[in-house]
Short mmCIF file of C-alpha atoms in Angstrom, two decimals:
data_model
loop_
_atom_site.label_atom_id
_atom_site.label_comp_id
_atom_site.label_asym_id
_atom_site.label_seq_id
_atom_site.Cartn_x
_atom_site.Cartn_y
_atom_site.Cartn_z
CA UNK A 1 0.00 0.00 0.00
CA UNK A 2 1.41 3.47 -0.88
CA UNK A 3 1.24 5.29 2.87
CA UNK A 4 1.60 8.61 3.17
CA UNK A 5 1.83 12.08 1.58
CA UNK A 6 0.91 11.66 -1.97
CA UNK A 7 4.38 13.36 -3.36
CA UNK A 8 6.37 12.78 -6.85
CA UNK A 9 9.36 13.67 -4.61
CA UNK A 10 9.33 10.21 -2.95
CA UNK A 11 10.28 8.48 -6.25
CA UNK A 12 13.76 10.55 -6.08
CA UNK A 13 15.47 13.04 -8.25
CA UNK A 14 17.70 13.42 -11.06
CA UNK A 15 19.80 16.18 -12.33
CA UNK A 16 18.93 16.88 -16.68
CA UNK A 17 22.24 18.98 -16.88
CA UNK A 18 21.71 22.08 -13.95
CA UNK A 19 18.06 21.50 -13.60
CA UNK A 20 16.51 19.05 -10.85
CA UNK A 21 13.47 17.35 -11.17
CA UNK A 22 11.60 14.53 -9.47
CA UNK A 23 11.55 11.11 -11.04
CA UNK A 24 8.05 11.21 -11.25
CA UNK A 25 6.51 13.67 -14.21
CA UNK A 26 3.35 14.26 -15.92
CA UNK A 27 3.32 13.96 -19.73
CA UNK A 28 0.89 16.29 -21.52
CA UNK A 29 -0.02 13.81 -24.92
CA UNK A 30 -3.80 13.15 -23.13
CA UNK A 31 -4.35 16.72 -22.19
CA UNK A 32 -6.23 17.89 -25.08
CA UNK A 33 -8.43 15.01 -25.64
CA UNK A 34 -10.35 12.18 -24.21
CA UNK A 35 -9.56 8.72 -25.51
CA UNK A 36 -6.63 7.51 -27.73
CA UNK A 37 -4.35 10.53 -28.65
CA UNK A 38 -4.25 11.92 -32.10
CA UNK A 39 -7.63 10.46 -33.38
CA UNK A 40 -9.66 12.62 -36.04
CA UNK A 41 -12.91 11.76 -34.15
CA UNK A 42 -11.61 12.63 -30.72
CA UNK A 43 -13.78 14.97 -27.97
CA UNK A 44 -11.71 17.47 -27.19
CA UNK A 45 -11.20 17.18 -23.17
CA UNK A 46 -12.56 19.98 -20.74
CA UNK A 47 -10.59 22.97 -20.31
CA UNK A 48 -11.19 23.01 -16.91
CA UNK A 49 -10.39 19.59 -15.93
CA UNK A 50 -6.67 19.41 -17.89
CA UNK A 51 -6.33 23.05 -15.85
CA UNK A 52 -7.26 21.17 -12.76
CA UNK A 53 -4.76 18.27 -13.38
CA UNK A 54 -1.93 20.48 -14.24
CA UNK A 55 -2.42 22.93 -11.35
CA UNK A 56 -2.84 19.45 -9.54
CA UNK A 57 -0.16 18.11 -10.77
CA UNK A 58 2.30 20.90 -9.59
CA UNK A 59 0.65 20.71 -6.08
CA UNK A 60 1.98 17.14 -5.66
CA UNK A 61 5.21 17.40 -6.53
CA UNK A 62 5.52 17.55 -10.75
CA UNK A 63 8.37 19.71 -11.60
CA UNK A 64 9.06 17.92 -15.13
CA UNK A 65 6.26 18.04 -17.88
CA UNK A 66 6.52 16.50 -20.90
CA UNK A 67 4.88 18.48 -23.86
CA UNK A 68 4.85 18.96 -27.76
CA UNK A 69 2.97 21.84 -30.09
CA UNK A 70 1.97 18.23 -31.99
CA UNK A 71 -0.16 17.36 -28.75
CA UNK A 72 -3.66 18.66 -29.91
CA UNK A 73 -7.39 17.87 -30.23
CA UNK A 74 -9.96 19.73 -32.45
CA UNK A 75 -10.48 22.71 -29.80
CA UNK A 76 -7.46 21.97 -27.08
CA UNK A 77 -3.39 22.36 -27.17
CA UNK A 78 -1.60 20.43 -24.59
CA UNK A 79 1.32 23.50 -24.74
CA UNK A 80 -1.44 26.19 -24.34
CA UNK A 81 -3.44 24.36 -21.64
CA UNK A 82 0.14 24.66 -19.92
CA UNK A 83 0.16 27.97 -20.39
CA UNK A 84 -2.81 28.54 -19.50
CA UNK A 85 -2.64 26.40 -16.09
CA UNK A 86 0.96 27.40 -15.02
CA UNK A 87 2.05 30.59 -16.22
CA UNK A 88 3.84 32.78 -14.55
CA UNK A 89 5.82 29.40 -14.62
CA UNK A 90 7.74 28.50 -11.11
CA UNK A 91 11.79 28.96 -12.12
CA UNK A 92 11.82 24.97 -10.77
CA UNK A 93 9.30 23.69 -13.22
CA UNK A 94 11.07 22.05 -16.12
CA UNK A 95 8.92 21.93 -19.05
CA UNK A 96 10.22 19.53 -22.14
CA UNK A 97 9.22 20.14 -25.58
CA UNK A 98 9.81 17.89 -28.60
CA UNK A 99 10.05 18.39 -32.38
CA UNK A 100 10.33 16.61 -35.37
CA UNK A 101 6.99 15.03 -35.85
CA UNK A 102 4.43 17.89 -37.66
CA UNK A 103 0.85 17.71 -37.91
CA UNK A 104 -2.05 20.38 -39.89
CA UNK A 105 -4.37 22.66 -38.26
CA UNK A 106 -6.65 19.63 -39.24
CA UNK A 107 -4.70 17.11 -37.32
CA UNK A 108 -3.24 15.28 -40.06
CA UNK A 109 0.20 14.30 -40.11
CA UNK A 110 2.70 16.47 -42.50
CA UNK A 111 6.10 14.94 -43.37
CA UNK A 112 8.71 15.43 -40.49
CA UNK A 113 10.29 18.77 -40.20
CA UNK A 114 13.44 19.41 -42.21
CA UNK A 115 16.58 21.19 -40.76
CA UNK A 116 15.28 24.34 -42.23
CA UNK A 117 11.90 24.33 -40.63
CA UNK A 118 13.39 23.11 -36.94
CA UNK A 119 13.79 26.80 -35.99
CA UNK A 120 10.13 27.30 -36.72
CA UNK A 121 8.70 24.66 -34.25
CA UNK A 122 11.26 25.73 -31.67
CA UNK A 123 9.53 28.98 -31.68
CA UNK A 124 6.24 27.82 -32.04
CA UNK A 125 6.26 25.61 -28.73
CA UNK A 126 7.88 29.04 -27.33
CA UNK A 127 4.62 30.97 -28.02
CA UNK A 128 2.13 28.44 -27.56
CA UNK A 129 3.75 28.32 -24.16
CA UNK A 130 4.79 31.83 -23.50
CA UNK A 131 8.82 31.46 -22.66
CA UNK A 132 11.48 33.17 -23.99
CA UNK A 133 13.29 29.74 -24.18
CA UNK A 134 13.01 26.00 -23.84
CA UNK A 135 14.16 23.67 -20.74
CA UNK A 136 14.77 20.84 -22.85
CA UNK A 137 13.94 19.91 -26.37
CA UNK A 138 13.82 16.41 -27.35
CA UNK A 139 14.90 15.53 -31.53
CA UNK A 140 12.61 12.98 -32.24
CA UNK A 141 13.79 10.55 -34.79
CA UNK A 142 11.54 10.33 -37.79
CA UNK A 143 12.89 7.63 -40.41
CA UNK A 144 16.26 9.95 -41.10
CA UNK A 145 19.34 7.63 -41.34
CA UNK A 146 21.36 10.27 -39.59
CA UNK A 147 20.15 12.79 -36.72
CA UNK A 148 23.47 15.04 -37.49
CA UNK A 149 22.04 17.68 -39.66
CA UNK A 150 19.02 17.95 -37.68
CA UNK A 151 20.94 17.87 -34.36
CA UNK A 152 23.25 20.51 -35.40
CA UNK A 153 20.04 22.54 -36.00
CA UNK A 154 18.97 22.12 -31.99
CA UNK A 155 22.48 22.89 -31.21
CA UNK A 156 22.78 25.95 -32.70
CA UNK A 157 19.75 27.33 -30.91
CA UNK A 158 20.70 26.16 -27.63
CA UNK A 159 24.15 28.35 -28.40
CA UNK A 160 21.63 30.99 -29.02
CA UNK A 161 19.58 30.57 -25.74
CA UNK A 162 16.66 29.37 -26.93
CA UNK A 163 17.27 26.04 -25.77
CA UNK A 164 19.10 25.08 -22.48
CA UNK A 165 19.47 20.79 -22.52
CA UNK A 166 18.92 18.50 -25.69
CA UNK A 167 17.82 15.10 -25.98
CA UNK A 168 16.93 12.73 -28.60
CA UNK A 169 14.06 10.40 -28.88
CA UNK A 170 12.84 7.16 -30.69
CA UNK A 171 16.40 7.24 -30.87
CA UNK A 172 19.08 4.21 -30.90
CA UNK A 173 22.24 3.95 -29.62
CA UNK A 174 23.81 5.15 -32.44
CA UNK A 175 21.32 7.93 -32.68
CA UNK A 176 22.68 9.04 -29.40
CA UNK A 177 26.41 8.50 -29.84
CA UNK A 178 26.19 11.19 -32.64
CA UNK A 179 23.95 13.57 -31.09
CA UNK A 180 26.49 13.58 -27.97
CA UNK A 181 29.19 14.15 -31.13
CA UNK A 182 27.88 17.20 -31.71
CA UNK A 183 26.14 18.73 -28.47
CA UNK A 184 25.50 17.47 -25.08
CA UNK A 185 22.66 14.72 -24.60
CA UNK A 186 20.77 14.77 -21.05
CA UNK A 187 18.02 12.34 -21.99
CA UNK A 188 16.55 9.67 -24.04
CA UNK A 189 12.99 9.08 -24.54
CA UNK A 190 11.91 6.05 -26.06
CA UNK A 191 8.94 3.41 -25.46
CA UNK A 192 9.57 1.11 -22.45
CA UNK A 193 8.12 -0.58 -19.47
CA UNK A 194 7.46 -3.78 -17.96
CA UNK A 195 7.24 -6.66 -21.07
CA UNK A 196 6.88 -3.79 -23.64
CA UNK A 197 10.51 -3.29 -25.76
CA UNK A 198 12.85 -5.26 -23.84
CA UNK A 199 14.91 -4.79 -26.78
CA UNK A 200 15.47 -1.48 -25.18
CA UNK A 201 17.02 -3.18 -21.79
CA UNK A 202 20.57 -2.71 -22.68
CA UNK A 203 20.16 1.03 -23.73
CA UNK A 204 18.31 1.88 -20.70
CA UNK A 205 21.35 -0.04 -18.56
CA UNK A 206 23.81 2.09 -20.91
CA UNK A 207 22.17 5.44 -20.44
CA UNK A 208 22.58 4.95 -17.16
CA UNK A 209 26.30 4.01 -17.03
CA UNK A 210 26.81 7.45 -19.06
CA UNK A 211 24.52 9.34 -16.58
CA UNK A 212 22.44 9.88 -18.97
CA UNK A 213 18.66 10.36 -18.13
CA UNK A 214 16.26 7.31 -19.64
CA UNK A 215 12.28 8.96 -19.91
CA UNK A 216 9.96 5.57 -21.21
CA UNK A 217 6.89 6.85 -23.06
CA UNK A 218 3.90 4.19 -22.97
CA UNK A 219 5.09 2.47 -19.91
CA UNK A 220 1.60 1.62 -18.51
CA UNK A 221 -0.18 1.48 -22.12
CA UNK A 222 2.68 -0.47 -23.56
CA UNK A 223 1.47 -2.23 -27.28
CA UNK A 224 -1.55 0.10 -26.54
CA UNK A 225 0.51 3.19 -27.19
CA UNK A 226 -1.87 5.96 -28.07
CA UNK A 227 -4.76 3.94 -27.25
CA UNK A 228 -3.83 3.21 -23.72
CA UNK A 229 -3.88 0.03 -21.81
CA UNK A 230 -5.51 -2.87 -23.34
CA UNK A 231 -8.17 -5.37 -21.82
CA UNK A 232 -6.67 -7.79 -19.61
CA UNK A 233 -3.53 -7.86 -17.14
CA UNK A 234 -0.72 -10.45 -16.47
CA UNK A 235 -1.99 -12.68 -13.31
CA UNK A 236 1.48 -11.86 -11.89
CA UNK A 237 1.35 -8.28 -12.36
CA UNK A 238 -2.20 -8.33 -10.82
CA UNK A 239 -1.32 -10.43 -7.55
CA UNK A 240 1.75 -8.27 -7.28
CA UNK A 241 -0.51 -5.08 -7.16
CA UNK A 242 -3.45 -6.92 -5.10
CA UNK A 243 -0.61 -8.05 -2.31
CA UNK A 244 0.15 -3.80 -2.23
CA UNK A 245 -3.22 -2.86 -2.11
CA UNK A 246 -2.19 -0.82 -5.50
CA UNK A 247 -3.30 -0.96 -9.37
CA UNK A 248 -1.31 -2.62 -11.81
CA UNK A 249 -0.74 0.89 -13.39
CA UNK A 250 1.11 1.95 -10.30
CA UNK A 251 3.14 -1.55 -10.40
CA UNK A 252 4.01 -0.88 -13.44
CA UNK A 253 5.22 2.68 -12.60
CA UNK A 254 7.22 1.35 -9.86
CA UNK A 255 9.19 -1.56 -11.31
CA UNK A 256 10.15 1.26 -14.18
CA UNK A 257 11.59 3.07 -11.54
CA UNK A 258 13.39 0.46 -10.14
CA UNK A 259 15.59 0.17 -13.30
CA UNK A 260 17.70 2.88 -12.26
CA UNK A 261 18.12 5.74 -10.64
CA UNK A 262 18.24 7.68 -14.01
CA UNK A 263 14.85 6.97 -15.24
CA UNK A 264 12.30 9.53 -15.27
CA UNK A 265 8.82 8.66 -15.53
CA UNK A 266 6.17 11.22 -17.45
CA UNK A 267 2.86 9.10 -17.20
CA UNK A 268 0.18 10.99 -19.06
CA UNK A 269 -3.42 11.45 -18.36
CA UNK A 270 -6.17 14.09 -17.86
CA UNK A 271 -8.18 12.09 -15.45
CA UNK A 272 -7.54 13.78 -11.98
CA UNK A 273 -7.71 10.09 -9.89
CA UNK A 274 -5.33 8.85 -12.21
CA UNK A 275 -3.08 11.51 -11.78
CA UNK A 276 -2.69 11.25 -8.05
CA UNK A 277 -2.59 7.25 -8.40
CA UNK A 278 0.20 7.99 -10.97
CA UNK A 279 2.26 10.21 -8.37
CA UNK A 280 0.96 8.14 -5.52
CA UNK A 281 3.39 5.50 -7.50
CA UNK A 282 6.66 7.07 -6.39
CA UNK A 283 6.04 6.07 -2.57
CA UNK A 284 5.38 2.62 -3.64
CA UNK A 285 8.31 -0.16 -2.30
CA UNK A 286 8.28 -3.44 -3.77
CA UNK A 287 10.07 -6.35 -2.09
CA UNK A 288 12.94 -7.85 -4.12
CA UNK A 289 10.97 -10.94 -4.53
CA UNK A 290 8.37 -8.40 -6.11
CA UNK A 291 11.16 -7.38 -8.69
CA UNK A 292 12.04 -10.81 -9.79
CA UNK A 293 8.55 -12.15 -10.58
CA UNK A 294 8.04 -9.05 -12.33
CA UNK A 295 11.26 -9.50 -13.96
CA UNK A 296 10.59 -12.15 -15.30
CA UNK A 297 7.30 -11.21 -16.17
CA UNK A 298 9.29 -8.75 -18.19
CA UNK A 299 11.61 -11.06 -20.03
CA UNK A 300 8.51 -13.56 -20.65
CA UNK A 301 6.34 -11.35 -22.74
CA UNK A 302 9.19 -10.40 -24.86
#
């Protein structure tokens, strides 16, 4: 049973170059909509309630948000509900953007940004959120065979101070070795969590050895992805979370965190329970034989 002071603070911190956060973040991709993220048909969420989660959010702890001027429904904007929510923004909220990925005003996706038009999104996730710069801005990987040209791009504006960390994402070890080539790499975000892309097991393990950050996307929807959790849960995973009085969402959360002290979680959602259960994760302990029946949960459903 998580006991206690709900707090994103009990999961720990980590340092993304000079800024601190706690382990535990919010990501914004559910914000603007209810359901499965970037659907045509999707009903735009209420204003009020992604206000209330965000302001709600802060309140318990969040200090890292994970955003992108991509993130929008018919009527909402994950980067604008930010503003909206947060603004004047606390100087220890760190708010990361990414680019790369383009979509219309209609919601369609556009081919991935070029070098050339990288500036551009840079400074439209700066008005959409009202800064005169950008914690941390995340190259996500888009098909290119090399990340150099756009990299050099993100590096260029960080020179400029419009940028202050970097980070790549859907990224591979490669990816990263020649991002770091050419500017500093804090982070990697990539999809992860328990039996979802153990492929990935060996980069998280390496991030970490290079004190590199590792931020999982779709670590309690795994396969779901956009869609969210599908029907049904591992029996071990469920006796695991029964035995804790928890959900298996917040087992999940919690055996992610327990693969290192440099992984940074950003569950996303716009339901206000779930966001508290989501926090409530980082006071969670499981016992070690907890970790190796989920482990092996984990190397199972590869």
């Amino acid at each position: 049973m998580v006991s206690g002071r709900v707090d994103a603070a009990a999961g720990g911190t980590w340092k993304l170059g000079d800024l601190t956060v706690n382990r535990v973040g919010l990501g914004a991709m559910r914000l603007p909509q209810y359901g499965q993220a970037f659907a045509a048909d999707a009903v735009p969420r209420d204003r009020g309630e992604s206000v209330r989660v965000l302001r709600r959010a802060v309140e318990l702890g969040v200090n890292h948000i994970d955003t992108a001027a991509f993130y929008f429904s018919r009527l909402r904007s994950a980067n604008e509900l930010i503003n909206r929510a947060l603004a004047p923004y606390s100087d220890e909220l760190v708010i990361a953007a990414k680019v790369g990925p383009r979509r219309d005003r209609s919601g369609n996706w556009l081919e991935p940004a070029t070098p050339g038009q990288l500036r551009g999104e840079v400074e439209e996730n700066l008005r959409q959120l009202g800064r005169d710069h950008l914690d941390l801005v995340y190259l996500r990987r888009s098909g290119q065979d090399s990340l150099a040209e756009h990299f050099g791009v993100l590096a260029e504006l960080r020179e400029a101070g419009l940028i202050r960390h970097l980070g790549v994402s859907n990224a591979t070890p490669a990816d990263m070795a020649e991002a770091q080539a050419i500017a500093p790499v804090v982070c990697v975000q990539n999809p992860y969590g328990l039996g979802h892309r153990g492929d990935q097991d060996e980069f998280v393990d390496a991030c970490g050895a290079q004190g590199v950050a590792f931020v999982p996307f779709f670590t309690i929807a795994g396969a779901g992805r956009e869609a969210g959790a599908t029907a049904g849960e591992h029996p071990e995973v469920g006796a695991i979370a029964r035995a804790h009085d928890a959900t298996p969402a917040q087992i999940r959360l919690a055996w992610a965190l327990r693969r290192g002290p440099h992984v940074l979680l950003i569950p996303g959602t716009g339901d206000p329970d779930h966001l508290v259960d989501n926090i409530a994760a980082a006071g969670l302990s499981l016992t070690p034989d907890d970790l190796t029946r989920l482990d092996a949960v984990h190397r199972a459903e590869q």
